[in-house]
Tab-separated table of C-alpha atoms and ligand atoms in Angstrom:
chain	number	residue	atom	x	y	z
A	791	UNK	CA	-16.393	-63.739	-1.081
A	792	UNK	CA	-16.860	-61.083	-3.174
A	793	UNK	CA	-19.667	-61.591	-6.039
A	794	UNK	CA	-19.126	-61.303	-9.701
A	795	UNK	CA	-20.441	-58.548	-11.501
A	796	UNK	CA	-21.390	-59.455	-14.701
A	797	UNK	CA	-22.116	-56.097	-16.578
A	798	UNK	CA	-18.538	-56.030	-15.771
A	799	UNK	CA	-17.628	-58.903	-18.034
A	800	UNK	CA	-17.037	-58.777	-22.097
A	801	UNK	CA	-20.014	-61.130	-23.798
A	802	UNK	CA	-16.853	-63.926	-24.178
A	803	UNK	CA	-15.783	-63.517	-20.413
A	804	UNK	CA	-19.650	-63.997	-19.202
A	805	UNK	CA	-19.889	-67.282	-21.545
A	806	UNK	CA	-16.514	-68.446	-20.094
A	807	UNK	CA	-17.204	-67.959	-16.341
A	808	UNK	CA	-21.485	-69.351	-16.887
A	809	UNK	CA	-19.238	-72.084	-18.742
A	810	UNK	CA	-17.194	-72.800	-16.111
A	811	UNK	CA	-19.979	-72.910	-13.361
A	812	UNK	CA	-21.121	-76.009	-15.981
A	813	UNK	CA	-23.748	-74.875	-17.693
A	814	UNK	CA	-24.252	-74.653	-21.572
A	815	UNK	CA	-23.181	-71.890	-23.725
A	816	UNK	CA	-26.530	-71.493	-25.358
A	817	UNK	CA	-27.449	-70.734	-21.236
A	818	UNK	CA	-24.542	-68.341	-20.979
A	819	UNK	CA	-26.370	-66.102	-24.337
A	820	UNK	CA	-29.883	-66.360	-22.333
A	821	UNK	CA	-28.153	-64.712	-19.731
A	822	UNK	CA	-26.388	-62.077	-21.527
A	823	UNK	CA	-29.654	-61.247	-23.531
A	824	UNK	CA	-31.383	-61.228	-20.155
A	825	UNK	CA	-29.091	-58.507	-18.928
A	826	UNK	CA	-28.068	-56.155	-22.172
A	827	UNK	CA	-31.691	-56.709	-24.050
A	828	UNK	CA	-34.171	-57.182	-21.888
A	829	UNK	CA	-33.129	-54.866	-19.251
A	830	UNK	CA	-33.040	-58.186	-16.184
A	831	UNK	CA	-32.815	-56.047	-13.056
A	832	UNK	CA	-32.386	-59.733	-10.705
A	833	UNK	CA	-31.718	-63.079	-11.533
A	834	UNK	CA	-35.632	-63.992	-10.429
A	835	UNK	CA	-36.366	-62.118	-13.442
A	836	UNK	CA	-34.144	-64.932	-15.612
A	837	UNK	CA	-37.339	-66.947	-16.128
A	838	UNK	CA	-36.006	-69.806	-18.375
A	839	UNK	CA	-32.982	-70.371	-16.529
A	840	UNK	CA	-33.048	-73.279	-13.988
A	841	UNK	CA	-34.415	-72.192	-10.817
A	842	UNK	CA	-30.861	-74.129	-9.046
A	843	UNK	CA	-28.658	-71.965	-11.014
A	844	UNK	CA	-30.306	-68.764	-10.591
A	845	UNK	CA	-29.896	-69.344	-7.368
A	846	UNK	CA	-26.513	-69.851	-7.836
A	847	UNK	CA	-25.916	-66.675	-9.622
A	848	UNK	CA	-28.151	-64.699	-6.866
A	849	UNK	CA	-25.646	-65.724	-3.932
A	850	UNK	CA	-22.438	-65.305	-6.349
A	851	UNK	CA	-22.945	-62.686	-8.506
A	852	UNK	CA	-24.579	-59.125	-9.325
A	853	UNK	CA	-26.076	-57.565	-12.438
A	854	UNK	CA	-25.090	-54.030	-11.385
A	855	UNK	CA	-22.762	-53.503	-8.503
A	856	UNK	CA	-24.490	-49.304	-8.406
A	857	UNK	CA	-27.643	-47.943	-7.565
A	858	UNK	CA	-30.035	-45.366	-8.009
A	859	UNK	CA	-29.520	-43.080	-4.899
A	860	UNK	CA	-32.222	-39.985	-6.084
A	861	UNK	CA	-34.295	-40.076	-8.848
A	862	UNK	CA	-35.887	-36.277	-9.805
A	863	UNK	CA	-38.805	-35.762	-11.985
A	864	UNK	CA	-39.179	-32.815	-13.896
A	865	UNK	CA	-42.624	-31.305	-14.842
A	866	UNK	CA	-41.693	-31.612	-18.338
A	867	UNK	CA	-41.134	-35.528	-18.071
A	868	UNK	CA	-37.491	-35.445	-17.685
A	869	UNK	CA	-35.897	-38.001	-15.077
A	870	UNK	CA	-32.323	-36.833	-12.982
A	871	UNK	CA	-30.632	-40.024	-11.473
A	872	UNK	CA	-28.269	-39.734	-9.168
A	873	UNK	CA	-26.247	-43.199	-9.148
A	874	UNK	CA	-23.955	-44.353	-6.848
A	875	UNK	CA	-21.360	-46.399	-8.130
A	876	UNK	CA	-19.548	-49.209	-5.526
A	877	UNK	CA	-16.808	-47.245	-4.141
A	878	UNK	CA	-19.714	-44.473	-3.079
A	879	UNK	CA	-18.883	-41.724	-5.606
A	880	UNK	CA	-21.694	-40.476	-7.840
A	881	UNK	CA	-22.499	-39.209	-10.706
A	882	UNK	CA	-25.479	-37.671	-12.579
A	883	UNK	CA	-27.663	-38.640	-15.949
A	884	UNK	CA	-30.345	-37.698	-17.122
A	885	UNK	CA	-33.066	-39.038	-19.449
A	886	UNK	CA	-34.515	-36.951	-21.664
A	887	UNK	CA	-38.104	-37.862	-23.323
A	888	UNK	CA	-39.278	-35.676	-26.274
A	889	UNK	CA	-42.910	-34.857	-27.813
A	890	UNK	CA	-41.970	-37.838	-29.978
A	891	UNK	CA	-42.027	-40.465	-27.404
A	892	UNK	CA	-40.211	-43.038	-29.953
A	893	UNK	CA	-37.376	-40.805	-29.040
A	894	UNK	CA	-35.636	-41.656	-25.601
A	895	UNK	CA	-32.235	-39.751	-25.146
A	896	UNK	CA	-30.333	-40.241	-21.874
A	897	UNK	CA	-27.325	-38.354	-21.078
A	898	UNK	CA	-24.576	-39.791	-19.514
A	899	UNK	CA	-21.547	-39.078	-17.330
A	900	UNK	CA	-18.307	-39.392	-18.323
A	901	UNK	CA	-16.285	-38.413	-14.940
A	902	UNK	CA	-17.329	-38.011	-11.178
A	903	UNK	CA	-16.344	-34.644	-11.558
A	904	UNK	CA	-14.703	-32.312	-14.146
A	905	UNK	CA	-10.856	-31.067	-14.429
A	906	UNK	CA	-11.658	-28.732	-17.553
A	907	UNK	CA	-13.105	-25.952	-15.404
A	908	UNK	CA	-15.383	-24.133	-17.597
A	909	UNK	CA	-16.249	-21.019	-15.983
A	910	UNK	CA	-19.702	-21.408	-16.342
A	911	UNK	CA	-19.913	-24.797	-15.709
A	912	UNK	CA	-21.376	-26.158	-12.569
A	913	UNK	CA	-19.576	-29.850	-13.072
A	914	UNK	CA	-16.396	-28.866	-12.389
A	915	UNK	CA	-17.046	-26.633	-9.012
A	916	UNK	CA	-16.888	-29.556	-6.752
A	917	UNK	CA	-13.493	-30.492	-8.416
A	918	UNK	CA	-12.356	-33.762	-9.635
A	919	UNK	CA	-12.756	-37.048	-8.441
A	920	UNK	CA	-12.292	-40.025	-10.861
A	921	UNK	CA	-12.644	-41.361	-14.130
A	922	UNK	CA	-15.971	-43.442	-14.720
A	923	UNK	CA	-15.230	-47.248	-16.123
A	924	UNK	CA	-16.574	-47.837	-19.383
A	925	UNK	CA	-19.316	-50.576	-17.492
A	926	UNK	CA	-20.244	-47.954	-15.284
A	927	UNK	CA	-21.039	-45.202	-17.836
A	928	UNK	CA	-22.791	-47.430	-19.864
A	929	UNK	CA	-24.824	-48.806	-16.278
A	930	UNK	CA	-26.401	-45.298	-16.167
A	931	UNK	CA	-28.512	-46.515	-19.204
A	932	UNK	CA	-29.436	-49.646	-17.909
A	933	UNK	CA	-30.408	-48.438	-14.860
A	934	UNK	CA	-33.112	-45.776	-16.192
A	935	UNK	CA	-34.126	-48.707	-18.509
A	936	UNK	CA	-34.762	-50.954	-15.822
A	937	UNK	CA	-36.363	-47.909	-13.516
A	938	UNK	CA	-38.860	-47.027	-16.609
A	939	UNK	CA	-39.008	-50.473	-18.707
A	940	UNK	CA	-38.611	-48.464	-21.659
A	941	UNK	CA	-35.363	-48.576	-24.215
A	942	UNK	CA	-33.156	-45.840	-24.536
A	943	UNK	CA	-32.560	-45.099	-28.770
A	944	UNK	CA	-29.785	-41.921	-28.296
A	945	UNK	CA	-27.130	-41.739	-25.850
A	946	UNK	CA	-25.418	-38.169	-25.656
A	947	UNK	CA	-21.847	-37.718	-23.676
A	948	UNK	CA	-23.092	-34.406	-22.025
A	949	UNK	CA	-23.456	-35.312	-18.284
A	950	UNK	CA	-20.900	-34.855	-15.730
A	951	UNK	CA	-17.172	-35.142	-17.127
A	952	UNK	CA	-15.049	-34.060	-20.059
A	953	UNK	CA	-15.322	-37.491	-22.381
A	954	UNK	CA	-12.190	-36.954	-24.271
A	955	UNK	CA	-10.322	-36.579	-20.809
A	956	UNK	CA	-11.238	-40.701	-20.487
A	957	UNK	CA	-10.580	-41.522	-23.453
A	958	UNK	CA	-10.002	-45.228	-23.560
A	959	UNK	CA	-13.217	-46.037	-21.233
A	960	UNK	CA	-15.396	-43.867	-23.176
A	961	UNK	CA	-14.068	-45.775	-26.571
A	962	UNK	CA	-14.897	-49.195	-24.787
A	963	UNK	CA	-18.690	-47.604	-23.591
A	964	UNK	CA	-18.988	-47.018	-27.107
A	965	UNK	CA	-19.004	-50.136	-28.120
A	966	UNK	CA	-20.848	-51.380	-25.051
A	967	UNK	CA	-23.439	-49.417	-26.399
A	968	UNK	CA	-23.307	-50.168	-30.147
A	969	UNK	CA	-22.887	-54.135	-29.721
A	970	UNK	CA	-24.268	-54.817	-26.289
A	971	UNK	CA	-27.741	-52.192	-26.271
A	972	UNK	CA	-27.542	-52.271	-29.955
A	973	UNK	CA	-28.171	-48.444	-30.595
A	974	UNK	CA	-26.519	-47.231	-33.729
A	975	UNK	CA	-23.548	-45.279	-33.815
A	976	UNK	CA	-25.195	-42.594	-35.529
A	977	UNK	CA	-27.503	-42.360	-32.606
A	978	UNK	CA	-24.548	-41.364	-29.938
A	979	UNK	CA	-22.848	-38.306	-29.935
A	980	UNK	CA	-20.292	-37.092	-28.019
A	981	UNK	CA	-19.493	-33.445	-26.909
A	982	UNK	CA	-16.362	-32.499	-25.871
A	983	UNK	CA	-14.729	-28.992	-24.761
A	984	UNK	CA	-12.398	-29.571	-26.963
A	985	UNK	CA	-9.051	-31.453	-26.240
A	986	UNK	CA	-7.300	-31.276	-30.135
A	987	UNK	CA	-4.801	-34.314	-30.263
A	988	UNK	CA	-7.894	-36.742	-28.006
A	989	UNK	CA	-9.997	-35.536	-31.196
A	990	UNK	CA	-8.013	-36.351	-33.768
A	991	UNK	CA	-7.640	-40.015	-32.068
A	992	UNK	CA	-11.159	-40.301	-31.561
A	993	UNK	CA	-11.201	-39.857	-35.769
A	994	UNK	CA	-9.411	-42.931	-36.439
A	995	UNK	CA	-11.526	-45.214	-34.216
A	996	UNK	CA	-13.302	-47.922	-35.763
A	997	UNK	CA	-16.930	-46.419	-34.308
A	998	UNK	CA	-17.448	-43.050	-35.084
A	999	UNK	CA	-19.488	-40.805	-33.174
A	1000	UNK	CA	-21.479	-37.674	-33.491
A	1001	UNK	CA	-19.080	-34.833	-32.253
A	1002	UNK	CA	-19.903	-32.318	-30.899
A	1003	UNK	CA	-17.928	-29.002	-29.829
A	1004	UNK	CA	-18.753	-26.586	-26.833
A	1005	UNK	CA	-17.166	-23.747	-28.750
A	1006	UNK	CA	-18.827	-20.928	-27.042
A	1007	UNK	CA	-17.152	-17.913	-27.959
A	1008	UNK	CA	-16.207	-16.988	-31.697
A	1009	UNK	CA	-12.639	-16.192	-30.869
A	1010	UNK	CA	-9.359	-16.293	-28.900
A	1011	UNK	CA	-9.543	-13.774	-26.636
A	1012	UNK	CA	-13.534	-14.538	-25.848
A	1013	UNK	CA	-12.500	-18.230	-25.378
A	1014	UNK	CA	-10.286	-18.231	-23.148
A	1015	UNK	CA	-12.453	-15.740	-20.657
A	1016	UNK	CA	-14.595	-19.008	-19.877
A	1017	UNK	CA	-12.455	-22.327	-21.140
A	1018	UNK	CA	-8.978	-22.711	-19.740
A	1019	UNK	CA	-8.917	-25.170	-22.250
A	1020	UNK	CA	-8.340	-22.725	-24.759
A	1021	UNK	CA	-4.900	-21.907	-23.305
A	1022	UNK	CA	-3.493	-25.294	-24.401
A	1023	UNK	CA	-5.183	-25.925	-27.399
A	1024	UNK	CA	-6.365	-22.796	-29.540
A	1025	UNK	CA	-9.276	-21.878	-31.681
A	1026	UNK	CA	-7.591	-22.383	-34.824
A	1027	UNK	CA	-6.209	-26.018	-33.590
A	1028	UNK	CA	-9.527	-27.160	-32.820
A	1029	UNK	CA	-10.515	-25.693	-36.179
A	1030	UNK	CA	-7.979	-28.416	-37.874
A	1031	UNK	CA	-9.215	-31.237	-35.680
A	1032	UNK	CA	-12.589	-30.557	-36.784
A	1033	UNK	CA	-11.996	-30.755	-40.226
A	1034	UNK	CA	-10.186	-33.882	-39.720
A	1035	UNK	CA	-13.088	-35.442	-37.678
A	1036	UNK	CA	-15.047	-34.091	-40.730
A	1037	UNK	CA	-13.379	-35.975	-43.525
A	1038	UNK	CA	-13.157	-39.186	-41.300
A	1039	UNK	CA	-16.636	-38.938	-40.769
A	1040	UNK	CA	-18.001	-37.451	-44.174
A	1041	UNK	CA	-20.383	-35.718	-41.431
A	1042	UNK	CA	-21.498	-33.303	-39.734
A	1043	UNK	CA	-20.091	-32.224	-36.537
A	1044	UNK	CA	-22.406	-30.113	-34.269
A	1045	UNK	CA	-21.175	-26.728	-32.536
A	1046	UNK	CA	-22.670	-26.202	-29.680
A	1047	UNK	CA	-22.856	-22.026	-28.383
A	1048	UNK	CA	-23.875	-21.112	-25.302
A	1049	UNK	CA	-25.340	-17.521	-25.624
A	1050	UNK	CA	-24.247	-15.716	-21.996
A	1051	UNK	CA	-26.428	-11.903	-21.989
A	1052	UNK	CA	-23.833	-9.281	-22.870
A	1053	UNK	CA	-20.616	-11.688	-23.374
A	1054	UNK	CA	-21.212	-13.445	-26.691
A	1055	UNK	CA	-24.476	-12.787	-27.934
A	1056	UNK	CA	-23.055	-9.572	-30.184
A	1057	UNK	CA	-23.754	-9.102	-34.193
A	1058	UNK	CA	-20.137	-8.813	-34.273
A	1059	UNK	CA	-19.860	-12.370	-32.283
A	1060	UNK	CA	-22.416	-14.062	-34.732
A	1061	UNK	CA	-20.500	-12.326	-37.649
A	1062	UNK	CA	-16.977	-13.942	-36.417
A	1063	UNK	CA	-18.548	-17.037	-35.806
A	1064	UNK	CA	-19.591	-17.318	-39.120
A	1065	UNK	CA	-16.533	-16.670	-40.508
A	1066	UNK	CA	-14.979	-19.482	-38.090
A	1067	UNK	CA	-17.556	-21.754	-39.732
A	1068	UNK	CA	-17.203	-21.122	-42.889
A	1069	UNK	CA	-15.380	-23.926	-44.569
A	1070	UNK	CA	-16.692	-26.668	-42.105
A	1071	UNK	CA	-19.341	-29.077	-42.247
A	1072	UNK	CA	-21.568	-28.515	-38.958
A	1073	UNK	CA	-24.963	-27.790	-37.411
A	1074	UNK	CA	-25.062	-25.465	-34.913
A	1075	UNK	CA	-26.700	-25.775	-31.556
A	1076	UNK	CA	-27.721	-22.411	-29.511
A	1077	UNK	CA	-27.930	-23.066	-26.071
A	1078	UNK	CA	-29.526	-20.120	-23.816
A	1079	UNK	CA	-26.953	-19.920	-20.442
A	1080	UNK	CA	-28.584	-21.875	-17.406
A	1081	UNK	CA	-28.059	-19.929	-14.498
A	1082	UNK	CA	-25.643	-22.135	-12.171
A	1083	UNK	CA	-25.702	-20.407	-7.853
A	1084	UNK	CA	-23.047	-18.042	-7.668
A	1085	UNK	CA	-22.313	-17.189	-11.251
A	1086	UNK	CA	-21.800	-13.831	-12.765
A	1087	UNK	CA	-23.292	-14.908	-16.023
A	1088	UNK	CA	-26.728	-13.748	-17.648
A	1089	UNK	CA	-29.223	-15.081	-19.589
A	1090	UNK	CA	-29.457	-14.413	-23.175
A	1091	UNK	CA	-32.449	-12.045	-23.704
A	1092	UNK	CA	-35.250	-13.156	-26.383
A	1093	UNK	CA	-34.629	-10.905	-29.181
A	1094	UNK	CA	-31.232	-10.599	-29.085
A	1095	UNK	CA	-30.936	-14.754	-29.446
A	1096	UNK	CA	-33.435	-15.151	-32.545
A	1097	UNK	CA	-31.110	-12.265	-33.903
A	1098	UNK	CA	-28.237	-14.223	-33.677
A	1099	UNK	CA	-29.994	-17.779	-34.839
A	1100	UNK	CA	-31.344	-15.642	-38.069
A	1101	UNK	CA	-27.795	-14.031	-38.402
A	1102	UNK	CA	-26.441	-18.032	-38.611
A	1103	UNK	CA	-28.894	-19.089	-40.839
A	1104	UNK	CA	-28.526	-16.660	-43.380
A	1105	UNK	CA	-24.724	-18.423	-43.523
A	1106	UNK	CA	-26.696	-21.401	-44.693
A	1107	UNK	CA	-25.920	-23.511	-41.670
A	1108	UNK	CA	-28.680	-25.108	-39.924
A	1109	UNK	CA	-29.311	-23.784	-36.650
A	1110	UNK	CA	-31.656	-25.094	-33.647
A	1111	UNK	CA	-31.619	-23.532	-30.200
A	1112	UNK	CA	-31.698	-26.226	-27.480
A	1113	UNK	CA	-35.019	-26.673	-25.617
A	1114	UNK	CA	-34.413	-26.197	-21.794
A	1115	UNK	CA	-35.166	-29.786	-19.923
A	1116	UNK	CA	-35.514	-30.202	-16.472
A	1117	UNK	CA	-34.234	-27.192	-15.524
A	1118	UNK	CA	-36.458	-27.003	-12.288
A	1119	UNK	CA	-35.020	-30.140	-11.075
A	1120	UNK	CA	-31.202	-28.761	-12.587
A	1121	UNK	CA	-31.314	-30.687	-14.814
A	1122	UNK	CA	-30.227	-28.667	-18.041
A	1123	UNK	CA	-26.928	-28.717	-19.397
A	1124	UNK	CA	-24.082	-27.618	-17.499
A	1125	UNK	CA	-26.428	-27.525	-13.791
A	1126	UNK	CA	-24.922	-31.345	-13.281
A	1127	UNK	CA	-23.102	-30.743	-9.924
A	1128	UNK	CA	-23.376	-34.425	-9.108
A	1129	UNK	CA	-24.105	-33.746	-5.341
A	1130	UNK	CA	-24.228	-36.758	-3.168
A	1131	UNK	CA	-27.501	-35.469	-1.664
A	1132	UNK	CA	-27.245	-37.612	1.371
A	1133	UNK	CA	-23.756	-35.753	2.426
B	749	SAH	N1	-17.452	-31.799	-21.067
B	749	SAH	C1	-18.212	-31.867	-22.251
B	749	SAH	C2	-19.569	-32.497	-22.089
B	749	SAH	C3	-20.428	-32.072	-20.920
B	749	SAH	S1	-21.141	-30.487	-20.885
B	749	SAH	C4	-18.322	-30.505	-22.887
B	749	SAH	O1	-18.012	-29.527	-22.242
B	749	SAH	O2	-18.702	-30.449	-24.056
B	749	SAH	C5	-22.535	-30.515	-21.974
B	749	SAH	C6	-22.848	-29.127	-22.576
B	749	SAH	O3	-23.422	-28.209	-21.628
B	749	SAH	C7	-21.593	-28.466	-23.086
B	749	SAH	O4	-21.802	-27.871	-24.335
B	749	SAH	C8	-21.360	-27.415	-22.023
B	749	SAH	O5	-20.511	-26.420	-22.465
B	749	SAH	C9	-22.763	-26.959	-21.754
B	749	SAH	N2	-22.907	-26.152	-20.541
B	749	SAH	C10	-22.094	-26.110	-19.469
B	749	SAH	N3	-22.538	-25.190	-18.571
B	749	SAH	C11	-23.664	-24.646	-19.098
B	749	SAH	C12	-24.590	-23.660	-18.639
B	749	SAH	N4	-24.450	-23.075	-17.457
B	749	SAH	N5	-25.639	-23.349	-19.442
B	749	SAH	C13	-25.804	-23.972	-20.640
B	749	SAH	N6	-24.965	-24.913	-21.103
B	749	SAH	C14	-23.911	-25.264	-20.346
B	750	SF4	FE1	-16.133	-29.946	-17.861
B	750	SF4	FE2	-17.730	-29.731	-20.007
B	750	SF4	FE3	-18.354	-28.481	-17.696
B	750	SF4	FE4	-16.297	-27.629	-19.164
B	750	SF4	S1	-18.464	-27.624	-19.760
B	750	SF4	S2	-16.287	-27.915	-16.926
B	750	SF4	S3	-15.488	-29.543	-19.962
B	750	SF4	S4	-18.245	-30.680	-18.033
């Protein structure tokens, strides 16, 4: 018989089915609290649950029905998992702990796989595979909680997988995440390559995450060198959806820029960007170009970045550049190929 999974169940469908096994509801909350608060990783762990009915639950049911398959530890503290979910596809996230150790961000996987083809991008090279369920985007956290024993307080959609592209799982791992880990919706952001009418749904749902845009290029032309994307829905599109997402959110959105060495890194391409900016609410994010095997790409070089960061600035926008994590384990963003190591 196959077991029950029960990160798989709504908190009403876990009460209903502990219910139904006959015990209490007050049993059934234990249980859920067990697994969403304090990170349970077996039922042994269950400690003030009858010892009969946890072994109940051991022989019919499972917390998690994936695993950690790798687990890769930078030298500057970041951990790469490599889960594999029950049908044997993986998927890669990675937790992220800063100076401020109060401050645990994990980022999470969206897709096995990528369809959005980015030519930078090392996600998409092994192709497509499959949508992630919202229970197993949102296992990714629970299984570096359990791994570490230490809570996760951000959550960014920046692993594997264009987020917007699974759209109605990603909406139910947000509130997985909100009501079931309890981390604040201001705490989660999303980042997205930028599919316009998936935006301007996102706007209208009840929880309302951070957005944030790869934009990477300050125009048209430049765009569409690296983002197919941009051949279905334009610059100035994604310029409306923005400002949409801005008024629903009375927010910020955050643009995120890769700087590629001698593509986009120009005066000229800061000046147009700014220009592109100008009327929208938005931090900007510079992040250097991570070398991905067989790319044409370069690095940024030194000067010619803090040139373009002051350039920003003196727009009045606040601009960071993105510390490099774990990028000897490839780790940093856009190295996620999601290999199953084993194969
Ligand atoms: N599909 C979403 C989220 C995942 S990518 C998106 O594209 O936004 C997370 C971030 O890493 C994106 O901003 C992405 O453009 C960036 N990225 C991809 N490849 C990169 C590379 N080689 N170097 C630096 N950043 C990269
Ligand atoms: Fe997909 Fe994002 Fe990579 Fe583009 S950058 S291929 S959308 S994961």
């Amino acid at each position: 018989m196959q077991k029950t999974v029960l990160t798989k169940l709504s908190k009403d469908e876990l009460i209903d089915f502990i219910v139904s096994k006959g015990e209490k509801k007050f049993r059934a909350e234990q249980i859920f609290s067990w697994i969403w608060a304090k990170g349970a990783s077996s039922f042994g762990d269950m400690t003030d649950v009858k010892k009969e009915f946890r072994t109940f639950l051991n022989e019919n049911c499972l917390i998690l029905d994936s695993k950690i398959k790798t687990r890769q530890i930078s030298k500057d503290g970041t951990i790469k998992y490599l889960i594999e979910f029950a049908d044997g596809n993986c998927a890669e996230t990675v937790l992220m702990r800063f100076d401020n150790r109060s401050n645990l961000s994990m980022c999470v996987s969206s897709q096995v796989g990528c369809k959005m083809g980015c030519k930078f991008c090392a996600t998409g090279k092994n192709g497509f595979k499959r949508n992630l369920l919202a229970y197993e985007i949102v296992s990714q956290i629970l299984h570096a909680q359990i791994d570490t024993g230490l809570k996760i307080t951000n959550v960014v959609f920046m692993g594997q997988g264009e987020p917007l592209d699974n759209l109605e799982n990603v909406k139910e791992a947000l509130k997985l995440i909100n009501k079931n880990l309890q981390i604040s919706i201001r705490r989660i952001t999303l980042s997205t390559c930028g599919i316009v009418p998936k935006i301007i749904e996102l706007s209208k749902n009840d929880l309302l995450p951070t957005l944030a845009i790869s934009l990477h290029a300050p125009n048209h032309i430049l765009r569409k060198e690296v983002m197919p994307i941009e051949n279905r829905y334009n610059i100035e599109l994604l310029h409306d959806a923005l400002k949409q997402y801005n008024l629903a959110t009375k927010d910020r959105v955050t643009i995120e820029y890769i700087l590629i060495g001698g593509f986009n890194d120009s005066v000229e391409c800061a000046k147009e960007l700014i220009n592109y900016l100008k009327d929208l609410k938005c931090n900007i994010n510079l992040i250097p170009y991570n070398p991905v095997k067989g790319d044409k790409f370069k690095k940024p070089n030194k000067n010619d970045m803090l040139k373009f960061k002051y350039l920003l600035e003196q727009s009045g926008k606040k601009v960071t550049i993105r510390l490099e994590r774990g990028s000897d384990i490839d780790a940093a963003c856009g190295q996620l190929a999601g290999k199953n190591l084993s194969s």
